[in-house]
GROMACS .gro file of C-alpha atoms in nm:
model
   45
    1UNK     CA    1 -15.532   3.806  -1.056
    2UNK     CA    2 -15.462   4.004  -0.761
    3UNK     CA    3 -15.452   3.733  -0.507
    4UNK     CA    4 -15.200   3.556  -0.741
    5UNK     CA    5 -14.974   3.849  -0.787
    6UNK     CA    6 -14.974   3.895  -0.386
    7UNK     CA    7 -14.870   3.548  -0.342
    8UNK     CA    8 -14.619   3.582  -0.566
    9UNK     CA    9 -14.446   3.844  -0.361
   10UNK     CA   10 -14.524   3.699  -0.075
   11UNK     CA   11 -14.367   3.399  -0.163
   12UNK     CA   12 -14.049   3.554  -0.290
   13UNK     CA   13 -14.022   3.806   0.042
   14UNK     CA   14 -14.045   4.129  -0.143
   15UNK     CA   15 -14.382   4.202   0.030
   16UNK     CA   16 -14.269   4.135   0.377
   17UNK     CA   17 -13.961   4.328   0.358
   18UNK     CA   18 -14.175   4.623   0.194
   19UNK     CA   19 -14.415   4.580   0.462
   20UNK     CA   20 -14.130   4.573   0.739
   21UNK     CA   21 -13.969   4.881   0.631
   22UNK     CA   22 -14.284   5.124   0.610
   23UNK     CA   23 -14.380   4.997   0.948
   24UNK     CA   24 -14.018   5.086   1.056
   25UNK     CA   25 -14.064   5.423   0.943
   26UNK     CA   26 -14.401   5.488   1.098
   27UNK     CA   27 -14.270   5.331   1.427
   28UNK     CA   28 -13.960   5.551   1.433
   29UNK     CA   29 -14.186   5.865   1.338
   30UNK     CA   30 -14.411   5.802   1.599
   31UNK     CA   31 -14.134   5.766   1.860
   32UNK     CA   32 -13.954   6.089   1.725
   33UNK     CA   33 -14.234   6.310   1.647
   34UNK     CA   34 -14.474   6.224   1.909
   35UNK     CA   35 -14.518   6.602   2.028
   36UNK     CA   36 -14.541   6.671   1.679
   37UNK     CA   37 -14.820   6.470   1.585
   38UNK     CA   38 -15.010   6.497   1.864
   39UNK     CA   39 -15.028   6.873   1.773
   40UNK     CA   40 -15.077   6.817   1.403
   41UNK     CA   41 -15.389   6.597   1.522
   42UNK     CA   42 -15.504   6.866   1.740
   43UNK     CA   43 -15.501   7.140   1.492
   44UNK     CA   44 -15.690   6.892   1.247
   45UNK     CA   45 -15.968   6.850   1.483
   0.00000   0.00000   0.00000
């Protein structure tokens, strides 16, 4: 059931443009907020 309902979006490009646009986000954070995060990571550990 699952595997068919992830082929159907993969099929019809939904998933990959989903997929594409959260990795575009987390890219451009990264880039942006690198001082940031390395600080948040440091205060978690």
């Amino acid at each position: 059931m699952e595997f068919t309902l992830f082929f159907n979006g993969f099929s019809s490009g939904n998933l990959w443009k989903f997929i594409f646009l959260i990795l575009n986000f987390l890219f451009l954070n990264i880039i942006y907020n690198k001082p940031n995060k390395i600080n948040m990571f440091r205060q978690v550990w």
